């Protein structure tokens, strides 16, 4: 997933970019209106994280530009301007979500994930991986129409793989997704293997194919054409 981060505050821009790259996203950044406008014109992004108060322009004016170019970028406004009017204006212009500063980086990732899920499924309420059906709103999983009982972490793990299908996810990516800021408290990532082993067993026992491939020395990948 390719993200454009439009943020003029250097330290915040640096921390957000580093966090998202560690999670496996491809991240480009812009620190003012003109550079952001140029990048939007020249490249396509899955998601644009958009600050409102920018040097040389208003970030909200980039929303119509994205729409006029007919690019399928999701848009999340990240701004210290938390007035109801700013939020309403941004959403009315076509932004998908609004996150007021200060916010936690795991929360930002959750918003990005939710946006990606909605767009990948074009508004559908389920995620389909061949015979596996995921119901995010109800945190429910079915295999061939039979419900599979998963723990919270197993569900989060499966959902994370589903929205990042065919991408290699490092153990660090997975740990930070599951535990957020607490991931660095673990000395190793053996717990990921345990959760993944249990998830795979439950799915295969229910009649699903095993789509998760181990990429030795790196992490894991969900191989799926659909």
PDB file of C-alpha atoms in Angstrom:
ATOM      1  CA  UNK A   1       0.000   0.000   0.000  1.00  0.00           C
ATOM      2  CA  UNK A   2       1.390   3.366  -1.050  1.00  0.00           C
ATOM      3  CA  UNK A   3       0.728   6.385   1.145  1.00  0.00           C
ATOM      4  CA  UNK A   4       1.305  10.105   0.650  1.00  0.00           C
ATOM      5  CA  UNK A   5       1.838  11.923   3.951  1.00  0.00           C
ATOM      6  CA  UNK A   6       1.176  15.670   3.678  1.00  0.00           C
ATOM      7  CA  UNK A   7       2.417  17.250   6.913  1.00  0.00           C
ATOM      8  CA  UNK A   8       4.485  20.417   7.463  1.00  0.00           C
ATOM      9  CA  UNK A   9       5.628  19.698  11.020  1.00  0.00           C
ATOM     10  CA  UNK A  10       9.074  18.029  10.614  1.00  0.00           C
ATOM     11  CA  UNK A  11       9.171  15.877  13.746  1.00  0.00           C
ATOM     12  CA  UNK A  12       5.605  14.633  13.366  1.00  0.00           C
ATOM     13  CA  UNK A  13       6.159  13.921   9.682  1.00  0.00           C
ATOM     14  CA  UNK A  14       9.311  11.968  10.503  1.00  0.00           C
ATOM     15  CA  UNK A  15       7.692   9.887  13.254  1.00  0.00           C
ATOM     16  CA  UNK A  16       4.581   9.046  11.217  1.00  0.00           C
ATOM     17  CA  UNK A  17       6.652   8.121   8.167  1.00  0.00           C
ATOM     18  CA  UNK A  18       9.006   5.909  10.167  1.00  0.00           C
ATOM     19  CA  UNK A  19       6.104   4.169  11.925  1.00  0.00           C
ATOM     20  CA  UNK A  20       4.245   3.417   8.686  1.00  0.00           C
ATOM     21  CA  UNK A  21       7.363   2.216   6.858  1.00  0.00           C
ATOM     22  CA  UNK A  22       8.066  -0.174   9.736  1.00  0.00           C
ATOM     23  CA  UNK A  23       4.567  -1.566   9.252  1.00  0.00           C
ATOM     24  CA  UNK A  24       5.363  -2.323   5.630  1.00  0.00           C
ATOM     25  CA  UNK A  25       3.730   0.643   3.874  1.00  0.00           C
ATOM     26  CA  UNK A  26       5.422   2.542   1.065  1.00  0.00           C
ATOM     27  CA  UNK A  27       5.427   6.166   2.206  1.00  0.00           C
ATOM     28  CA  UNK A  28       6.196   9.403   0.382  1.00  0.00           C
ATOM     29  CA  UNK A  29       5.868  12.779   2.058  1.00  0.00           C
ATOM     30  CA  UNK A  30       5.293  16.423   1.240  1.00  0.00           C
ATOM     31  CA  UNK A  31       5.744  19.401   3.571  1.00  0.00           C
ATOM     32  CA  UNK A  32       3.760  22.098   1.753  1.00  0.00           C
ATOM     33  CA  UNK A  33       0.810  22.564  -0.576  1.00  0.00           C
ATOM     34  CA  UNK A  34       2.813  22.898  -3.794  1.00  0.00           C
ATOM     35  CA  UNK A  35       4.910  19.760  -3.349  1.00  0.00           C
ATOM     36  CA  UNK A  36       1.843  17.763  -2.314  1.00  0.00           C
ATOM     37  CA  UNK A  37      -0.081  18.993  -5.348  1.00  0.00           C
ATOM     38  CA  UNK A  38       2.779  17.989  -7.643  1.00  0.00           C
ATOM     39  CA  UNK A  39       3.033  14.490  -6.177  1.00  0.00           C
ATOM     40  CA  UNK A  40      -0.733  13.985  -6.448  1.00  0.00           C
ATOM     41  CA  UNK A  41      -0.584  15.075 -10.063  1.00  0.00           C
ATOM     42  CA  UNK A  42       2.344  12.804 -10.958  1.00  0.00           C
ATOM     43  CA  UNK A  43       1.681   9.648  -8.925  1.00  0.00           C
ATOM     44  CA  UNK A  44      -1.127   7.463  -7.599  1.00  0.00           C
ATOM     45  CA  UNK A  45      -1.553   6.607  -3.927  1.00  0.00           C
ATOM     46  CA  UNK A  46      -3.776   4.200  -2.044  1.00  0.00           C
ATOM     47  CA  UNK A  47      -4.164   6.696   0.775  1.00  0.00           C
ATOM     48  CA  UNK A  48      -3.384  10.379   1.334  1.00  0.00           C
ATOM     49  CA  UNK A  49      -2.885  11.588   4.913  1.00  0.00           C
ATOM     50  CA  UNK A  50      -3.706  15.245   4.679  1.00  0.00           C
ATOM     51  CA  UNK A  51      -3.001  18.103   7.072  1.00  0.00           C
ATOM     52  CA  UNK A  52      -5.207  21.178   6.644  1.00  0.00           C
ATOM     53  CA  UNK A  53      -2.854  23.983   7.685  1.00  0.00           C
ATOM     54  CA  UNK A  54      -0.044  23.902   5.130  1.00  0.00           C
ATOM     55  CA  UNK A  55       2.496  26.450   3.920  1.00  0.00           C
ATOM     56  CA  UNK A  56       1.383  27.955   0.593  1.00  0.00           C
ATOM     57  CA  UNK A  57      -2.177  26.637   0.735  1.00  0.00           C
ATOM     58  CA  UNK A  58      -5.044  24.852   2.436  1.00  0.00           C
ATOM     59  CA  UNK A  59      -4.864  21.070   2.485  1.00  0.00           C
ATOM     60  CA  UNK A  60      -8.604  20.830   1.868  1.00  0.00           C
ATOM     61  CA  UNK A  61      -8.023  22.247  -1.621  1.00  0.00           C
ATOM     62  CA  UNK A  62      -6.109  19.081  -2.523  1.00  0.00           C
ATOM     63  CA  UNK A  63      -9.244  16.961  -2.177  1.00  0.00           C
ATOM     64  CA  UNK A  64     -10.951  18.334  -5.334  1.00  0.00           C
ATOM     65  CA  UNK A  65      -7.654  17.940  -7.197  1.00  0.00           C
ATOM     66  CA  UNK A  66      -7.550  14.224  -6.379  1.00  0.00           C
ATOM     67  CA  UNK A  67     -11.159  13.846  -7.451  1.00  0.00           C
ATOM     68  CA  UNK A  68     -10.680  15.776 -10.702  1.00  0.00           C
ATOM     69  CA  UNK A  69      -7.764  13.531 -11.622  1.00  0.00           C
ATOM     70  CA  UNK A  70     -10.091  10.553 -11.030  1.00  0.00           C
ATOM     71  CA  UNK A  71      -7.577   8.879  -8.764  1.00  0.00           C
ATOM     72  CA  UNK A  72      -8.869   6.263  -6.339  1.00  0.00           C
ATOM     73  CA  UNK A  73      -6.935   7.545  -3.343  1.00  0.00           C
ATOM     74  CA  UNK A  74      -8.506   7.251   0.063  1.00  0.00           C
ATOM     75  CA  UNK A  75      -8.176  10.448   2.099  1.00  0.00           C
ATOM     76  CA  UNK A  76      -7.749  10.864   5.843  1.00  0.00           C
ATOM     77  CA  UNK A  77      -7.485  14.392   7.237  1.00  0.00           C
ATOM     78  CA  UNK A  78      -4.994  14.704  10.115  1.00  0.00           C
ATOM     79  CA  UNK A  79      -5.195  18.136  11.649  1.00  0.00           C
ATOM     80  CA  UNK A  80      -4.954  20.096  14.872  1.00  0.00           C
ATOM     81  CA  UNK A  81      -7.945  22.044  13.657  1.00  0.00           C
ATOM     82  CA  UNK A  82     -10.588  19.998  15.380  1.00  0.00           C
ATOM     83  CA  UNK A  83     -13.567  22.272  14.993  1.00  0.00           C
ATOM     84  CA  UNK A  84     -16.761  20.642  13.821  1.00  0.00           C
ATOM     85  CA  UNK A  85     -16.858  22.926  10.788  1.00  0.00           C
ATOM     86  CA  UNK A  86     -13.422  21.807   9.560  1.00  0.00           C
ATOM     87  CA  UNK A  87     -14.461  18.180   9.921  1.00  0.00           C
ATOM     88  CA  UNK A  88     -17.762  18.691   8.125  1.00  0.00           C
ATOM     89  CA  UNK A  89     -16.117  20.629   5.297  1.00  0.00           C
ATOM     90  CA  UNK A  90     -13.443  17.985   4.754  1.00  0.00           C
ATOM     91  CA  UNK A  91     -15.904  15.103   4.762  1.00  0.00           C
ATOM     92  CA  UNK A  92     -18.308  16.977   2.478  1.00  0.00           C
ATOM     93  CA  UNK A  93     -15.486  17.575   0.015  1.00  0.00           C
ATOM     94  CA  UNK A  94     -14.869  13.842  -0.178  1.00  0.00           C
ATOM     95  CA  UNK A  95     -12.430  12.870   2.577  1.00  0.00           C
ATOM     96  CA  UNK A  96     -13.028   9.403   4.013  1.00  0.00           C
ATOM     97  CA  UNK A  97     -12.048  10.086   7.612  1.00  0.00           C
ATOM     98  CA  UNK A  98     -10.836  12.776  10.019  1.00  0.00           C
ATOM     99  CA  UNK A  99      -8.315  12.310  12.826  1.00  0.00           C
ATOM    100  CA  UNK A 100      -7.606  15.176  15.226  1.00  0.00           C
ATOM    101  CA  UNK A 101      -4.135  15.802  16.642  1.00  0.00           C
ATOM    102  CA  UNK A 102      -2.758  14.624  18.917  1.00  0.00           C
ATOM    103  CA  UNK A 103      -3.430  10.992  18.029  1.00  0.00           C
ATOM    104  CA  UNK A 104      -1.661   7.703  18.661  1.00  0.00           C
ATOM    105  CA  UNK A 105       0.169   6.058  15.784  1.00  0.00           C
ATOM    106  CA  UNK A 106      -1.612   2.710  16.303  1.00  0.00           C
ATOM    107  CA  UNK A 107      -4.928   4.564  15.984  1.00  0.00           C
ATOM    108  CA  UNK A 108      -3.749   6.114  12.724  1.00  0.00           C
ATOM    109  CA  UNK A 109      -2.829   2.654  11.459  1.00  0.00           C
ATOM    110  CA  UNK A 110      -6.254   1.352  12.452  1.00  0.00           C
ATOM    111  CA  UNK A 111      -7.924   4.143  10.466  1.00  0.00           C
ATOM    112  CA  UNK A 112      -5.745   3.380   7.436  1.00  0.00           C
ATOM    113  CA  UNK A 113      -6.557  -0.321   7.699  1.00  0.00           C
ATOM    114  CA  UNK A 114     -10.273   0.372   7.913  1.00  0.00           C
ATOM    115  CA  UNK A 115     -10.094   2.666   4.903  1.00  0.00           C
ATOM    116  CA  UNK A 116      -8.160   0.097   2.875  1.00  0.00           C
ATOM    117  CA  UNK A 117     -10.628  -2.619   3.852  1.00  0.00           C
ATOM    118  CA  UNK A 118     -13.613  -0.547   2.756  1.00  0.00           C
ATOM    119  CA  UNK A 119     -12.019   0.335  -0.544  1.00  0.00           C
ATOM    120  CA  UNK A 120     -10.772  -3.154  -1.322  1.00  0.00           C
ATOM    121  CA  UNK A 121     -14.238  -4.497  -0.724  1.00  0.00           C
ATOM    122  CA  UNK A 122     -15.987  -1.575  -2.450  1.00  0.00           C
ATOM    123  CA  UNK A 123     -18.358  -1.039   0.425  1.00  0.00           C
ATOM    124  CA  UNK A 124     -19.057  -4.712   1.040  1.00  0.00           C
ATOM    125  CA  UNK A 125     -19.337  -5.707   4.677  1.00  0.00           C
ATOM    126  CA  UNK A 126     -17.261  -8.857   4.208  1.00  0.00           C
ATOM    127  CA  UNK A 127     -13.765  -9.778   3.082  1.00  0.00           C
ATOM    128  CA  UNK A 128     -13.572 -12.872   0.897  1.00  0.00           C
ATOM    129  CA  UNK A 129     -10.478 -15.069   0.594  1.00  0.00           C
ATOM    130  CA  UNK A 130     -11.818 -17.889  -1.536  1.00  0.00           C
ATOM    131  CA  UNK A 131     -13.607 -20.201   0.925  1.00  0.00           C
ATOM    132  CA  UNK A 132     -12.786 -17.951   3.900  1.00  0.00           C
ATOM    133  CA  UNK A 133     -15.236 -15.150   4.692  1.00  0.00           C
ATOM    134  CA  UNK A 134     -14.399 -12.404   7.190  1.00  0.00           C
ATOM    135  CA  UNK A 135     -17.036 -10.153   8.760  1.00  0.00           C
ATOM    136  CA  UNK A 136     -15.055  -7.205  10.237  1.00  0.00           C
ATOM    137  CA  UNK A 137     -18.014  -5.458  11.847  1.00  0.00           C
ATOM    138  CA  UNK A 138     -18.975  -8.571  13.818  1.00  0.00           C
ATOM    139  CA  UNK A 139     -15.421  -9.914  14.127  1.00  0.00           C
ATOM    140  CA  UNK A 140     -16.675 -13.182  12.704  1.00  0.00           C
ATOM    141  CA  UNK A 141     -14.976 -15.695  10.407  1.00  0.00           C
ATOM    142  CA  UNK A 142     -16.600 -18.462   8.377  1.00  0.00           C
ATOM    143  CA  UNK A 143     -15.126 -21.246   6.287  1.00  0.00           C
ATOM    144  CA  UNK A 144     -17.557 -22.752   3.802  1.00  0.00           C
ATOM    145  CA  UNK A 145     -20.405 -21.085   5.722  1.00  0.00           C
ATOM    146  CA  UNK A 146     -19.374 -22.655   9.044  1.00  0.00           C
ATOM    147  CA  UNK A 147     -18.270 -20.283  11.816  1.00  0.00           C
ATOM    148  CA  UNK A 148     -14.689 -20.585  13.088  1.00  0.00           C
ATOM    149  CA  UNK A 149     -14.011 -19.522  16.668  1.00  0.00           C
ATOM    150  CA  UNK A 150     -10.917 -17.280  16.777  1.00  0.00           C
ATOM    151  CA  UNK A 151      -9.299 -15.395  19.618  1.00  0.00           C
ATOM    152  CA  UNK A 152      -9.005 -11.609  19.394  1.00  0.00           C
ATOM    153  CA  UNK A 153      -5.378 -11.764  18.267  1.00  0.00           C
ATOM    154  CA  UNK A 154      -6.082 -14.536  15.757  1.00  0.00           C
ATOM    155  CA  UNK A 155      -8.856 -12.473  14.202  1.00  0.00           C
ATOM    156  CA  UNK A 156      -6.675  -9.353  14.100  1.00  0.00           C
ATOM    157  CA  UNK A 157      -3.910 -11.384  12.499  1.00  0.00           C
ATOM    158  CA  UNK A 158      -6.175 -12.833   9.807  1.00  0.00           C
ATOM    159  CA  UNK A 159      -7.686  -9.430   9.048  1.00  0.00           C
ATOM    160  CA  UNK A 160      -4.209  -7.885   8.788  1.00  0.00           C
ATOM    161  CA  UNK A 161      -3.142 -10.538   6.297  1.00  0.00           C
ATOM    162  CA  UNK A 162      -6.383 -10.140   4.339  1.00  0.00           C
ATOM    163  CA  UNK A 163      -5.907  -6.415   3.693  1.00  0.00           C
ATOM    164  CA  UNK A 164      -2.241  -6.982   2.872  1.00  0.00           C
ATOM    165  CA  UNK A 165      -2.675 -10.065   0.726  1.00  0.00           C
ATOM    166  CA  UNK A 166       0.251 -11.005  -1.516  1.00  0.00           C
ATOM    167  CA  UNK A 167       2.576  -8.711   0.460  1.00  0.00           C
ATOM    168  CA  UNK A 168       5.397  -9.906   2.682  1.00  0.00           C
ATOM    169  CA  UNK A 169       4.794  -8.835   6.281  1.00  0.00           C
ATOM    170  CA  UNK A 170       7.791  -8.830   8.583  1.00  0.00           C
ATOM    171  CA  UNK A 171       7.534 -10.050  12.158  1.00  0.00           C
ATOM    172  CA  UNK A 172       8.029  -6.450  13.265  1.00  0.00           C
ATOM    173  CA  UNK A 173       5.111  -5.351  11.051  1.00  0.00           C
ATOM    174  CA  UNK A 174       2.883  -7.981  12.613  1.00  0.00           C
ATOM    175  CA  UNK A 175       3.987  -7.309  16.193  1.00  0.00           C
ATOM    176  CA  UNK A 176       3.368  -3.573  15.888  1.00  0.00           C
ATOM    177  CA  UNK A 177      -0.010  -4.193  14.315  1.00  0.00           C
ATOM    178  CA  UNK A 178      -1.115  -6.562  17.085  1.00  0.00           C
ATOM    179  CA  UNK A 179       0.406  -4.750  20.061  1.00  0.00           C
ATOM    180  CA  UNK A 180       1.038  -1.184  18.847  1.00  0.00           C
ATOM    181  CA  UNK A 181       3.408   0.789  21.070  1.00  0.00           C
ATOM    182  CA  UNK A 182       3.814  -2.211  23.381  1.00  0.00           C
ATOM    183  CA  UNK A 183       5.489  -4.331  20.696  1.00  0.00           C
ATOM    184  CA  UNK A 184       8.966  -3.194  21.720  1.00  0.00           C
ATOM    185  CA  UNK A 185       8.490  -4.731  25.166  1.00  0.00           C
ATOM    186  CA  UNK A 186       8.947  -8.239  23.744  1.00  0.00           C
ATOM    187  CA  UNK A 187      12.450  -9.700  23.539  1.00  0.00           C
ATOM    188  CA  UNK A 188      11.528 -11.927  20.584  1.00  0.00           C
ATOM    189  CA  UNK A 189       8.628 -12.625  18.266  1.00  0.00           C
ATOM    190  CA  UNK A 190       7.942 -16.247  19.179  1.00  0.00           C
ATOM    191  CA  UNK A 191       4.431 -15.260  20.243  1.00  0.00           C
ATOM    192  CA  UNK A 192       3.626 -14.413  16.607  1.00  0.00           C
ATOM    193  CA  UNK A 193       4.474 -17.961  15.587  1.00  0.00           C
ATOM    194  CA  UNK A 194       2.174 -19.331  18.282  1.00  0.00           C
ATOM    195  CA  UNK A 195      -0.785 -17.171  17.238  1.00  0.00           C
ATOM    196  CA  UNK A 196      -0.156 -17.908  13.573  1.00  0.00           C
ATOM    197  CA  UNK A 197       0.149 -21.645  14.145  1.00  0.00           C
ATOM    198  CA  UNK A 198      -3.161 -21.695  16.028  1.00  0.00           C
ATOM    199  CA  UNK A 199      -4.879 -19.569  13.368  1.00  0.00           C
ATOM    200  CA  UNK A 200      -3.706 -21.797  10.521  1.00  0.00           C
ATOM    201  CA  UNK A 201      -4.774 -24.945  12.341  1.00  0.00           C
ATOM    202  CA  UNK A 202      -8.256 -23.625  13.065  1.00  0.00           C
ATOM    203  CA  UNK A 203      -8.760 -22.576   9.442  1.00  0.00           C
ATOM    204  CA  UNK A 204      -7.452 -25.805   7.908  1.00  0.00           C
ATOM    205  CA  UNK A 205      -9.383 -27.935  10.403  1.00  0.00           C
ATOM    206  CA  UNK A 206     -12.493 -26.102   9.209  1.00  0.00           C
ATOM    207  CA  UNK A 207     -11.710 -27.037   5.596  1.00  0.00           C
ATOM    208  CA  UNK A 208      -9.792 -23.999   4.348  1.00  0.00           C
ATOM    209  CA  UNK A 209      -6.624 -24.118   2.308  1.00  0.00           C
ATOM    210  CA  UNK A 210      -3.490 -22.803   3.985  1.00  0.00           C
ATOM    211  CA  UNK A 211      -2.713 -19.572   2.106  1.00  0.00           C
ATOM    212  CA  UNK A 212      -0.091 -18.256   4.539  1.00  0.00           C
ATOM    213  CA  UNK A 213       3.486 -18.783   3.395  1.00  0.00           C
ATOM    214  CA  UNK A 214       6.493 -18.514   5.666  1.00  0.00           C
ATOM    215  CA  UNK A 215       9.214 -16.291   4.185  1.00  0.00           C
ATOM    216  CA  UNK A 216      12.222 -17.571   6.109  1.00  0.00           C
ATOM    217  CA  UNK A 217      14.276 -14.922   7.817  1.00  0.00           C
ATOM    218  CA  UNK A 218      11.724 -12.203   7.015  1.00  0.00           C
ATOM    219  CA  UNK A 219       8.132 -12.962   7.952  1.00  0.00           C
ATOM    220  CA  UNK A 220       4.953 -14.214   6.307  1.00  0.00           C
ATOM    221  CA  UNK A 221       2.806 -13.702   3.234  1.00  0.00           C
ATOM    222  CA  UNK A 222      -0.810 -14.509   2.407  1.00  0.00           C
ATOM    223  CA  UNK A 223      -0.865 -15.851  -1.154  1.00  0.00           C
ATOM    224  CA  UNK A 224      -4.265 -15.324  -2.712  1.00  0.00           C
ATOM    225  CA  UNK A 225      -5.388 -14.301  -6.201  1.00  0.00           C
ATOM    226  CA  UNK A 226      -8.799 -13.101  -5.019  1.00  0.00           C
TER     227      UNK A 226
END
